[in-house]
Short mmCIF file of C-alpha atoms in Angstrom, two decimals:
data_model
loop_
_atom_site.label_atom_id
_atom_site.label_comp_id
_atom_site.label_asym_id
_atom_site.label_seq_id
_atom_site.Cartn_x
_atom_site.Cartn_y
_atom_site.Cartn_z
CA UNK A 1 -14.79 21.30 33.37
CA UNK A 2 -11.44 21.46 31.60
CA UNK A 3 -9.74 23.03 34.65
CA UNK A 4 -11.24 20.39 36.90
CA UNK A 5 -9.95 17.58 34.70
CA UNK A 6 -6.50 19.12 34.55
CA UNK A 7 -6.31 19.04 38.35
CA UNK A 8 -7.72 15.55 38.79
CA UNK A 9 -5.97 13.92 35.84
CA UNK A 10 -2.91 15.90 34.73
CA UNK A 11 -1.79 13.08 32.41
CA UNK A 12 -4.72 13.97 30.15
CA UNK A 13 -4.07 17.70 30.22
CA UNK A 14 -2.51 18.00 26.79
CA UNK A 15 -5.07 15.74 25.16
CA UNK A 16 -8.01 17.56 26.78
CA UNK A 17 -6.73 20.93 25.63
CA UNK A 18 -6.28 19.80 22.06
CA UNK A 19 -9.56 17.98 21.81
CA UNK A 20 -11.66 20.76 23.34
CA UNK A 21 -9.65 23.85 22.45
CA UNK A 22 -9.35 25.46 25.90
CA UNK A 23 -5.60 25.89 25.79
CA UNK A 24 -2.87 25.67 23.18
CA UNK A 25 0.31 23.73 23.81
CA UNK A 26 3.46 23.96 21.71
CA UNK A 27 4.24 20.40 22.81
CA UNK A 28 1.75 19.17 20.25
CA UNK A 29 4.43 19.55 17.63
CA UNK A 30 7.03 17.63 19.63
CA UNK A 31 6.64 14.41 17.70
CA UNK A 32 6.68 15.90 14.22
CA UNK A 33 9.18 14.12 12.00
CA UNK A 34 11.91 16.23 10.45
CA UNK A 35 11.57 16.85 6.74
CA UNK A 36 14.27 16.73 4.11
CA UNK A 37 16.65 19.65 3.89
CA UNK A 38 17.06 19.36 0.13
CA UNK A 39 15.68 22.62 -1.23
CA UNK A 40 13.64 21.84 -4.30
CA UNK A 41 9.99 22.67 -4.81
CA UNK A 42 7.11 20.28 -5.27
CA UNK A 43 4.12 21.32 -7.34
CA UNK A 44 1.30 19.59 -9.14
CA UNK A 45 3.53 18.69 -12.07
CA UNK A 46 6.01 16.61 -10.11
CA UNK A 47 5.73 12.89 -9.65
CA UNK A 48 5.77 10.91 -6.46
CA UNK A 49 5.38 7.16 -6.45
CA UNK A 50 2.02 5.61 -5.65
CA UNK A 51 2.42 3.31 -2.71
CA UNK A 52 1.31 2.39 0.79
CA UNK A 53 -1.58 1.67 0.93
CA UNK A 54 -4.30 1.27 2.16
CA UNK A 55 -2.99 3.64 4.89
CA UNK A 56 -4.90 6.88 4.83
CA UNK A 57 -3.20 8.08 8.01
CA UNK A 58 0.24 7.18 9.29
CA UNK A 59 -0.18 5.15 12.50
CA UNK A 60 2.47 4.81 15.18
CA UNK A 61 5.24 2.29 14.65
CA UNK A 62 4.05 -1.11 15.95
CA UNK A 63 7.62 -1.95 16.99
CA UNK A 64 8.29 1.18 19.06
CA UNK A 65 9.16 0.72 22.76
CA UNK A 66 6.41 0.03 25.28
CA UNK A 67 4.55 3.14 26.38
CA UNK A 68 4.14 4.44 29.91
CA UNK A 69 0.77 4.70 31.64
CA UNK A 70 0.56 8.42 30.79
CA UNK A 71 0.73 7.87 27.03
CA UNK A 72 -2.76 8.39 25.66
CA UNK A 73 -3.89 7.14 22.25
CA UNK A 74 -7.03 8.12 20.40
CA UNK A 75 -9.09 6.02 17.98
CA UNK A 76 -9.14 7.51 14.48
CA UNK A 77 -11.88 5.13 13.30
CA UNK A 78 -14.42 2.84 14.91
CA UNK A 79 -13.72 -0.90 15.03
CA UNK A 80 -15.96 -3.90 15.65
CA UNK A 81 -14.35 -6.79 17.53
CA UNK A 82 -13.90 -9.95 15.46
CA UNK A 83 -12.78 -12.22 18.31
CA UNK A 84 -13.57 -12.49 22.02
CA UNK A 85 -10.30 -10.90 23.15
CA UNK A 86 -10.65 -7.86 20.86
CA UNK A 87 -12.25 -4.53 21.81
CA UNK A 88 -15.06 -2.78 19.98
CA UNK A 89 -14.58 0.99 19.98
CA UNK A 90 -15.72 4.22 18.35
CA UNK A 91 -13.90 7.15 16.76
CA UNK A 92 -12.44 9.37 19.48
CA UNK A 93 -12.22 6.68 22.18
CA UNK A 94 -9.11 6.90 24.38
CA UNK A 95 -6.61 4.18 25.25
CA UNK A 96 -3.56 3.35 27.35
CA UNK A 97 -1.38 0.87 25.45
CA UNK A 98 -0.10 -1.98 27.63
CA UNK A 99 1.92 -4.05 25.15
CA UNK A 100 2.58 -4.38 21.43
CA UNK A 101 2.77 -7.48 19.27
CA UNK A 102 3.02 -6.86 15.54
CA UNK A 103 -0.12 -5.30 14.10
CA UNK A 104 -2.21 -5.93 17.25
CA UNK A 105 -1.77 -4.18 20.58
CA UNK A 106 -3.15 -4.87 24.04
CA UNK A 107 -4.72 -1.70 25.44
CA UNK A 108 -6.99 -0.32 28.14
CA UNK A 109 -9.98 1.66 26.92
CA UNK A 110 -10.40 4.65 29.25
CA UNK A 111 -12.75 7.58 29.71
CA UNK A 112 -11.72 11.24 29.89
CA UNK A 113 -11.16 10.91 33.64
CA UNK A 114 -8.71 8.06 33.12
CA UNK A 115 -11.06 5.36 34.42
CA UNK A 116 -10.55 1.94 32.81
CA UNK A 117 -13.62 0.83 30.86
CA UNK A 118 -12.29 -2.35 29.26
CA UNK A 119 -9.07 -4.15 28.35
CA UNK A 120 -8.43 -6.06 25.15
CA UNK A 121 -6.66 -6.24 21.80
CA UNK A 122 -6.92 -3.53 19.13
CA UNK A 123 -5.46 -3.02 15.60
CA UNK A 124 -2.53 -0.62 15.99
CA UNK A 125 -3.20 1.35 12.78
CA UNK A 126 -6.57 2.55 14.10
CA UNK A 127 -4.86 4.57 16.85
CA UNK A 128 -2.74 7.71 17.02
CA UNK A 129 -0.84 9.10 19.97
CA UNK A 130 -3.09 11.82 21.32
CA UNK A 131 -0.49 14.52 21.85
CA UNK A 132 1.20 14.13 18.45
CA UNK A 133 0.63 15.60 15.01
CA UNK A 134 -0.48 12.13 13.90
CA UNK A 135 -3.82 12.68 15.65
CA UNK A 136 -4.65 15.69 13.50
CA UNK A 137 -7.47 14.94 11.02
CA UNK A 138 -5.43 16.44 8.18
CA UNK A 139 -2.24 14.43 8.81
CA UNK A 140 -2.15 11.42 6.47
CA UNK A 141 1.39 10.20 7.13
CA UNK A 142 3.23 8.42 4.33
CA UNK A 143 1.29 8.94 1.12
CA UNK A 144 2.36 9.46 -2.47
CA UNK A 145 1.18 12.06 -4.92
CA UNK A 146 -1.21 9.76 -6.78
CA UNK A 147 -2.96 8.63 -3.60
CA UNK A 148 -3.17 12.23 -2.36
CA UNK A 149 -4.90 13.30 -5.57
CA UNK A 150 -7.31 10.38 -5.35
CA UNK A 151 -8.24 11.31 -1.78
CA UNK A 152 -8.59 15.04 -2.43
CA UNK A 153 -10.58 14.81 -5.66
CA UNK A 154 -13.22 12.59 -4.05
CA UNK A 155 -16.72 14.06 -4.26
CA UNK A 156 -16.81 14.13 -0.45
CA UNK A 157 -14.22 16.91 -0.41
CA UNK A 158 -14.97 20.55 -1.22
CA UNK A 159 -12.76 23.31 -2.59
CA UNK A 160 -9.78 23.91 -0.29
CA UNK A 161 -9.79 20.42 1.23
CA UNK A 162 -6.24 19.60 2.26
CA UNK A 163 -3.92 17.10 3.84
CA UNK A 164 -0.33 16.99 5.04
CA UNK A 165 1.63 13.90 4.09
CA UNK A 166 5.10 12.44 4.07
CA UNK A 167 6.12 11.94 0.46
CA UNK A 168 7.36 8.51 -0.55
CA UNK A 169 9.68 10.12 -3.05
CA UNK A 170 13.29 10.39 -1.89
CA UNK A 171 14.36 13.63 -0.18
CA UNK A 172 10.99 15.38 -0.28
CA UNK A 173 9.71 15.07 3.30
CA UNK A 174 6.40 16.70 4.23
CA UNK A 175 4.05 17.99 1.53
CA UNK A 176 0.88 20.09 1.87
CA UNK A 177 -1.64 18.94 -0.78
CA UNK A 178 -4.73 21.06 -1.50
CA UNK A 179 -7.81 20.67 -3.71
CA UNK A 180 -7.88 23.70 -6.01
CA UNK A 181 -10.65 23.55 -8.58
CA UNK A 182 -10.29 20.44 -10.72
CA UNK A 183 -6.74 19.71 -9.66
CA UNK A 184 -4.64 19.10 -6.59
CA UNK A 185 -1.69 21.34 -5.79
CA UNK A 186 1.29 20.18 -3.81
CA UNK A 187 3.55 22.41 -1.70
CA UNK A 188 6.77 21.17 -0.15
CA UNK A 189 7.09 21.96 3.55
CA UNK A 190 10.69 22.93 4.31
CA UNK A 191 12.29 22.46 7.73
CA UNK A 192 15.34 24.25 9.03
CA UNK A 193 16.54 24.69 12.60
CA UNK A 194 13.28 23.35 13.99
CA UNK A 195 11.06 25.74 12.01
CA UNK A 196 8.75 24.99 9.10
CA UNK A 197 7.79 26.99 6.03
CA UNK A 198 6.22 26.79 2.59
CA UNK A 199 7.04 30.40 1.77
CA UNK A 200 10.41 31.73 3.05
CA UNK A 201 8.74 34.84 4.49
CA UNK A 202 6.52 32.85 6.87
CA UNK A 203 8.09 30.34 9.28
CA UNK A 204 6.43 28.36 12.08
CA UNK A 205 7.47 26.32 15.09
CA UNK A 206 5.24 23.37 14.14
CA UNK A 207 3.22 21.88 11.31
CA UNK A 208 0.09 22.63 13.32
CA UNK A 209 0.91 26.35 13.44
CA UNK A 210 1.68 26.34 9.71
CA UNK A 211 -1.67 24.75 8.87
CA UNK A 212 -3.60 27.10 11.17
CA UNK A 213 -1.98 30.12 9.50
CA UNK A 214 -2.96 29.06 5.98
CA UNK A 215 -6.52 28.38 7.05
CA UNK A 216 -6.94 32.16 7.09
CA UNK A 217 -4.26 33.24 4.58
CA UNK A 218 -3.73 32.56 0.88
CA UNK A 219 -1.11 30.19 -0.47
CA UNK A 220 -0.32 30.78 -4.13
CA UNK A 221 -3.59 30.56 -6.05
CA UNK A 222 -5.26 28.81 -3.10
CA UNK A 223 -7.42 31.35 -1.25
CA UNK A 224 -7.05 29.49 2.04
CA UNK A 225 -7.15 25.96 3.41
CA UNK A 226 -10.63 24.55 3.95
CA UNK A 227 -11.68 21.38 5.73
CA UNK A 228 -9.35 18.46 6.33
CA UNK A 229 -9.55 15.87 3.56
CA UNK A 230 -11.87 12.96 4.29
CA UNK A 231 -9.78 9.94 5.19
CA UNK A 232 -10.52 6.29 4.62
CA UNK A 233 -10.40 3.55 7.19
CA UNK A 234 -7.32 1.29 6.94
CA UNK A 235 -7.60 -2.42 6.18
CA UNK A 236 -6.36 -4.75 8.96
CA UNK A 237 -3.72 -7.20 7.76
CA UNK A 238 -5.46 -10.17 9.40
CA UNK A 239 -9.02 -11.40 9.68
CA UNK A 240 -8.64 -10.95 13.43
CA UNK A 241 -6.00 -11.16 16.13
CA UNK A 242 -6.91 -14.82 16.62
CA UNK A 243 -5.91 -15.72 13.04
CA UNK A 244 -2.41 -14.20 13.14
CA UNK A 245 -0.81 -17.56 13.94
CA UNK A 246 -3.72 -19.79 12.90
CA UNK A 247 -3.73 -19.84 9.11
CA UNK A 248 -5.72 -23.12 8.82
CA UNK A 249 -9.43 -22.29 9.16
CA UNK A 250 -12.54 -24.44 8.58
CA UNK A 251 -14.42 -23.91 5.33
CA UNK A 252 -17.72 -23.47 7.15
CA UNK A 253 -16.52 -20.10 8.45
CA UNK A 254 -16.62 -18.78 4.87
CA UNK A 255 -19.49 -18.03 2.52
CA UNK A 256 -18.52 -18.39 -1.15
CA UNK A 257 -20.20 -15.67 -3.23
CA UNK A 258 -20.01 -14.63 -6.88
CA UNK A 259 -17.11 -15.66 -9.10
CA UNK A 260 -14.64 -12.89 -9.86
CA UNK A 261 -12.31 -14.73 -12.21
CA UNK A 262 -11.11 -18.09 -13.48
CA UNK A 263 -7.69 -19.39 -14.49
CA UNK A 264 -5.77 -22.58 -15.17
CA UNK A 265 -5.02 -23.13 -11.50
CA UNK A 266 -7.95 -21.66 -9.59
CA UNK A 267 -11.30 -19.94 -9.63
CA UNK A 268 -11.55 -16.74 -7.59
CA UNK A 269 -14.71 -15.77 -5.71
CA UNK A 270 -15.75 -12.98 -3.43
CA UNK A 271 -16.32 -14.44 0.00
CA UNK A 272 -17.41 -13.49 3.50
CA UNK A 273 -15.77 -14.62 6.73
CA UNK A 274 -18.21 -15.22 9.60
CA UNK A 275 -20.83 -13.09 7.81
CA UNK A 276 -18.69 -10.07 8.61
CA UNK A 277 -15.51 -9.55 6.57
CA UNK A 278 -15.25 -9.47 2.77
CA UNK A 279 -12.41 -11.62 1.43
CA UNK A 280 -11.22 -13.19 -1.81
CA UNK A 281 -11.43 -16.99 -1.95
CA UNK A 282 -9.18 -18.77 -4.42
CA UNK A 283 -10.45 -22.32 -5.02
CA UNK A 284 -7.58 -24.44 -6.35
CA UNK A 285 -8.18 -26.82 -9.23
CA UNK A 286 -5.12 -28.98 -8.54
CA UNK A 287 -6.13 -31.72 -6.07
CA UNK A 288 -2.74 -33.50 -6.13
CA UNK A 289 -0.62 -30.94 -4.27
CA UNK A 290 2.20 -31.98 -1.98
CA UNK A 291 0.47 -31.06 1.28
CA UNK A 292 3.67 -30.74 3.31
CA UNK A 293 5.26 -28.39 0.77
CA UNK A 294 2.06 -26.39 0.48
CA UNK A 295 1.76 -25.90 4.24
CA UNK A 296 5.44 -24.97 4.46
CA UNK A 297 5.04 -22.25 1.83
CA UNK A 298 1.90 -20.92 3.51
CA UNK A 299 3.69 -20.67 6.86
CA UNK A 300 6.39 -18.52 5.23
CA UNK A 301 4.02 -16.38 3.18
CA UNK A 302 1.72 -15.64 6.12
CA UNK A 303 4.59 -13.71 7.71
CA UNK A 304 5.30 -11.58 4.64
CA UNK A 305 3.78 -8.14 5.12
CA UNK A 306 4.23 -5.31 2.65
CA UNK A 307 2.03 -2.53 1.36
CA UNK A 308 2.34 -3.85 -2.21
CA UNK A 309 1.82 -7.56 -1.55
CA UNK A 310 -1.59 -9.18 -1.20
CA UNK A 311 -2.19 -10.17 2.43
CA UNK A 312 -2.64 -13.91 2.89
CA UNK A 313 -5.27 -14.42 5.59
CA UNK A 314 -5.77 -18.18 5.78
CA UNK A 315 -6.06 -21.51 3.97
CA UNK A 316 -8.65 -24.29 4.14
CA UNK A 317 -7.02 -27.66 3.41
CA UNK A 318 -9.03 -30.16 5.46
CA UNK A 319 -10.66 -31.35 2.23
CA UNK A 320 -10.34 -30.72 -1.50
CA UNK A 321 -10.59 -28.40 -3.24
CA UNK A 322 -8.20 -26.26 -1.19
CA UNK A 323 -9.15 -22.65 -0.41
CA UNK A 324 -6.66 -19.78 -0.22
CA UNK A 325 -8.11 -16.75 1.59
CA UNK A 326 -6.69 -13.29 0.84
CA UNK A 327 -7.70 -9.66 1.10
CA UNK A 328 -10.25 -8.52 -1.48
CA UNK A 329 -9.15 -5.90 -4.02
CA UNK A 330 -12.11 -3.98 -5.42
CA UNK A 331 -10.81 -3.33 -8.94
CA UNK A 332 -9.69 -6.85 -9.84
CA UNK A 333 -6.50 -7.72 -11.67
CA UNK A 334 -4.31 -5.11 -13.31
CA UNK A 335 -4.67 -6.55 -16.82
CA UNK A 336 -8.45 -6.23 -16.87
CA UNK A 337 -8.30 -2.88 -15.10
CA UNK A 338 -5.96 -1.40 -17.71
CA UNK A 339 -8.40 -2.47 -20.42
CA UNK A 340 -11.39 -0.95 -18.58
CA UNK A 341 -12.69 2.63 -19.10
CA UNK A 342 -11.09 3.76 -15.83
CA UNK A 343 -7.75 2.20 -16.68
CA UNK A 344 -7.65 3.39 -20.27
CA UNK A 345 -8.03 6.99 -19.07
CA UNK A 346 -4.94 6.92 -16.84
CA UNK A 347 -2.18 9.35 -17.81
CA UNK A 348 1.46 8.37 -18.25
CA UNK A 349 2.48 9.45 -14.77
CA UNK A 350 -0.22 7.26 -13.23
CA UNK A 351 0.98 4.29 -15.28
CA UNK A 352 4.54 4.85 -14.06
CA UNK A 353 3.19 5.02 -10.49
CA UNK A 354 1.65 1.59 -10.95
CA UNK A 355 4.90 0.14 -12.24
CA UNK A 356 6.74 1.63 -9.27
CA UNK A 357 4.31 0.02 -6.85
CA UNK A 358 4.89 -3.40 -8.38
CA UNK A 359 8.66 -2.84 -8.26
CA UNK A 360 8.32 -1.92 -4.58
CA UNK A 361 6.51 -5.16 -3.76
CA UNK A 362 8.99 -7.20 -5.79
CA UNK A 363 11.94 -5.48 -4.09
CA UNK A 364 10.56 -6.73 -0.78
CA UNK A 365 10.33 -10.28 -2.13
CA UNK A 366 13.89 -9.90 -3.38
CA UNK A 367 15.03 -8.87 0.11
CA UNK A 368 13.27 -11.94 1.53
CA UNK A 369 14.95 -14.21 -1.04
CA UNK A 370 11.52 -15.15 -2.36
CA UNK A 371 10.90 -15.75 -6.07
CA UNK A 372 7.56 -15.06 -7.73
CA UNK A 373 7.94 -17.23 -10.89
CA UNK A 374 4.79 -15.92 -12.61
CA UNK A 375 4.90 -12.11 -12.52
CA UNK A 376 2.45 -10.56 -15.00
CA UNK A 377 -0.32 -7.96 -15.03
CA UNK A 378 -2.88 -10.74 -14.49
CA UNK A 379 -1.20 -11.50 -11.14
CA UNK A 380 -1.27 -7.93 -9.82
CA UNK A 381 -4.46 -6.72 -8.14
CA UNK A 382 -5.83 -3.17 -7.97
CA UNK A 383 -7.67 -1.68 -5.00
CA UNK A 384 -9.07 1.66 -3.88
CA UNK A 385 -7.09 4.71 -5.01
CA UNK A 386 -5.49 2.48 -7.65
CA UNK A 387 -3.25 0.77 -5.13
CA UNK A 388 -1.45 -2.15 -6.78
CA UNK A 389 -0.49 -5.33 -4.92
CA UNK A 390 1.42 -8.33 -6.21
CA UNK A 391 -0.52 -11.58 -5.88
CA UNK A 392 0.27 -15.28 -6.34
CA UNK A 393 3.82 -14.88 -5.03
CA UNK A 394 5.54 -17.83 -3.39
CA UNK A 395 2.96 -20.51 -4.14
CA UNK A 396 3.77 -20.76 -7.86
CA UNK A 397 6.34 -23.49 -7.21
CA UNK A 398 3.95 -25.88 -5.46
CA UNK A 399 0.75 -24.98 -7.34
CA UNK A 400 1.75 -24.06 -10.88
CA UNK A 401 4.99 -25.80 -11.80
CA UNK A 402 3.63 -29.38 -11.68
CA UNK A 403 0.87 -28.23 -14.02
CA UNK A 404 3.36 -26.56 -16.34
CA UNK A 405 5.39 -29.78 -16.56
CA UNK A 406 2.37 -31.80 -17.67
CA UNK A 407 0.83 -29.03 -19.79
CA UNK A 408 3.75 -27.47 -21.65
CA UNK A 409 1.47 -25.33 -23.81
CA UNK A 410 0.31 -23.48 -20.69
CA UNK A 411 3.78 -22.20 -19.78
CA UNK A 412 3.71 -18.36 -19.89
CA UNK A 413 6.46 -18.15 -22.52
CA UNK A 414 5.85 -14.48 -23.27
CA UNK A 415 6.64 -13.50 -19.67
CA UNK A 416 9.39 -16.04 -18.97
CA UNK A 417 13.13 -15.45 -19.20
CA UNK A 418 15.22 -17.56 -21.59
CA UNK A 419 16.90 -19.50 -18.77
CA UNK A 420 13.55 -20.24 -17.11
CA UNK A 421 12.19 -21.71 -20.35
CA UNK A 422 15.28 -23.66 -21.39
CA UNK A 423 16.56 -24.92 -18.03
CA UNK A 424 13.85 -24.16 -15.46
CA UNK A 425 16.16 -21.70 -13.72
CA UNK A 426 14.01 -19.32 -11.71
CA UNK A 427 15.51 -16.48 -9.71
CA UNK A 428 14.86 -12.88 -8.77
CA UNK A 429 16.56 -12.01 -12.08
CA UNK A 430 14.06 -14.14 -14.03
CA UNK A 431 11.37 -12.17 -12.19
CA UNK A 432 13.08 -8.98 -13.41
CA UNK A 433 12.70 -10.20 -17.00
CA UNK A 434 8.98 -10.74 -16.35
CA UNK A 435 8.73 -7.28 -14.82
CA UNK A 436 9.99 -5.77 -18.07
CA UNK A 437 7.11 -7.49 -19.88
CA UNK A 438 4.69 -6.27 -17.19
CA UNK A 439 5.89 -2.70 -17.77
CA UNK A 440 5.18 -3.20 -21.47
CA UNK A 441 1.65 -4.40 -20.56
CA UNK A 442 1.10 -1.29 -18.44
CA UNK A 443 2.36 1.11 -21.12
CA UNK A 444 0.08 -0.52 -23.73
CA UNK A 445 -3.00 -0.44 -21.44
CA UNK A 446 -3.14 -4.23 -21.26
CA UNK A 447 -1.73 -5.16 -24.65
CA UNK A 448 -0.77 -8.75 -25.52
CA UNK A 449 3.05 -9.13 -25.52
CA UNK A 450 4.81 -10.16 -28.73
CA UNK A 451 1.72 -9.67 -30.90
CA UNK A 452 1.66 -12.03 -33.87
CA UNK A 453 4.18 -14.48 -32.36
CA UNK A 454 3.35 -17.93 -31.02
CA UNK A 455 5.17 -19.33 -27.99
CA UNK A 456 7.92 -21.13 -29.89
CA UNK A 457 8.53 -18.12 -32.14
CA UNK A 458 8.89 -15.88 -29.08
CA UNK A 459 11.54 -18.14 -27.57
CA UNK A 460 13.44 -18.47 -30.85
CA UNK A 461 13.38 -14.75 -31.61
CA UNK A 462 14.51 -13.77 -28.10
CA UNK A 463 17.51 -16.09 -28.42
CA UNK A 464 18.36 -14.34 -31.69
CA UNK A 465 18.34 -10.95 -29.94
CA UNK A 466 14.84 -9.70 -30.77
CA UNK A 467 13.17 -7.44 -28.21
CA UNK A 468 9.73 -5.86 -28.40
CA UNK A 469 9.71 -2.26 -29.68
CA UNK A 470 8.75 0.57 -27.33
CA UNK A 471 5.01 1.16 -26.84
CA UNK A 472 3.67 4.26 -28.58
CA UNK A 473 3.45 6.40 -25.42
CA UNK A 474 6.67 5.08 -23.85
CA UNK A 475 9.43 7.67 -23.18
CA UNK A 476 13.00 6.69 -23.99
CA UNK A 477 14.08 6.32 -20.38
CA UNK A 478 11.26 3.85 -19.65
CA UNK A 479 12.09 1.79 -22.71
CA UNK A 480 15.71 1.66 -21.55
CA UNK A 481 14.44 0.19 -18.27
CA UNK A 482 12.54 -2.49 -20.20
CA UNK A 483 15.60 -3.33 -22.29
CA UNK A 484 17.72 -3.59 -19.12
CA UNK A 485 15.20 -6.11 -17.74
CA UNK A 486 15.49 -8.11 -20.99
CA UNK A 487 19.26 -8.51 -21.02
CA UNK A 488 20.05 -12.09 -21.94
CA UNK A 489 22.41 -12.79 -19.05
CA UNK A 490 20.64 -12.76 -15.66
CA UNK A 491 23.65 -11.17 -13.98
CA UNK A 492 23.39 -8.18 -16.33
CA UNK A 493 19.81 -7.38 -15.34
CA UNK A 494 19.11 -4.78 -12.63
CA UNK A 495 17.86 -5.68 -9.16
CA UNK A 496 14.35 -4.71 -8.13
CA UNK A 497 15.66 -2.21 -5.62
CA UNK A 498 17.32 -0.38 -8.54
CA UNK A 499 14.13 -0.52 -10.61
CA UNK A 500 12.15 0.79 -7.67
CA UNK A 501 14.55 3.71 -7.27
CA UNK A 502 14.41 4.57 -10.97
CA UNK A 503 10.61 4.55 -11.11
CA UNK A 504 10.16 6.31 -7.77
CA UNK A 505 12.23 9.24 -8.89
CA UNK A 506 10.69 9.93 -12.27
CA UNK A 507 10.16 13.62 -12.93
CA UNK A 508 7.65 15.31 -15.20
CA UNK A 509 10.60 16.52 -17.30
CA UNK A 510 11.65 12.93 -18.03
CA UNK A 511 8.10 11.95 -18.97
CA UNK A 512 7.86 14.84 -21.41
CA UNK A 513 11.18 14.11 -23.12
#
């Protein structure tokens, strides 16, 4: 059957061979990304920043050039259409991609003979190019150490479960992560002159060959690689393709379920869109918003996409109270999570990972010239694998500030910079001040900043030069980062891109100092 298909449909030859194992092609390694040439080892004691999320497997770049008819993609997960123009498909289905537009592609669903079965729109991160390493079940793309451990140590995975990932830490490149007893071990994959190795005595022409070798040979204390790590389905960044440019949706499309939280400005509920998709529904308490300003902010925020920012799906503003619809994060806000049993058991490296994720999201806002104005642990949400995403960005100006003006006692003094309190001067550097306080919250497992001080005392003491002491578990270098964030002059504070770099590149040695 394989030979027959090769003759009748040569464009599927490589994919057929790989899927059904009748022939081995070295071309399967042709799209493997080069790894860093910096020679330093990675083991289970080294830190890599937690990030990306919700991506258990690195999909193709949605902005890459249009494919030819012979480019075959394979579905990594099943997907149920949410709009008429979208395609429903199953894991393993094959596609020709016709065109790309952001996170949604137009594609032809085909059978193994190349016959067209249907044409429609599909989420790009559910597909992988069939002849590339990205289609391998063990290739997870960009993933940090913390996420890799969370995946591998899941009860679904047995001893020897493994994955290959691209580290998010600078100059590391590919890493082979393996479940070994009650821990995960991490091995840097070196690349030189087109060959790959973990051990200098064994080199390979591709990542696929390297993995196949260690499935029957030992690697350090690991007897051999077992099954590929179970991977989780990604979360689309929109409710459907039809809502990408339509952010105003009718309330009757949503079912409001149990309340998840309540604040000065809104109550948050779990919700369901069209009886199909779980979402978070924020019901605003302020009925006197400037509608034009609100819609303008929403239009800007809908276009902001980052792995550490909450995805804004839609708003409902045809009647009060207004609804803001976002992705649902299973573990709630970071403040409550840190105080929970799961959060209170996190080690120092995991806490640093969380701070780095927030810095990553804030660095993106900084690049977009967007100011948060209310950064705090209560406004960061936690999802699966302890992914952290910044929430409530952008809308603080139109939702919260009018309330702060009329209700001075509600101003978050303990998180606000001196210039924001005294003159209402908000900037990315005032956000940096707040980030320093957020780091303090993380390192105290959800402690209350400036314990024993009221709001006015906090403001007065800060102006006199007082700064909170280091938390008990805080290493010197982390406390220095906090103090840098709390420099009185905004121009003296670091940028978020600097903070991200510092926290991304933390080593175990620094944490132990």
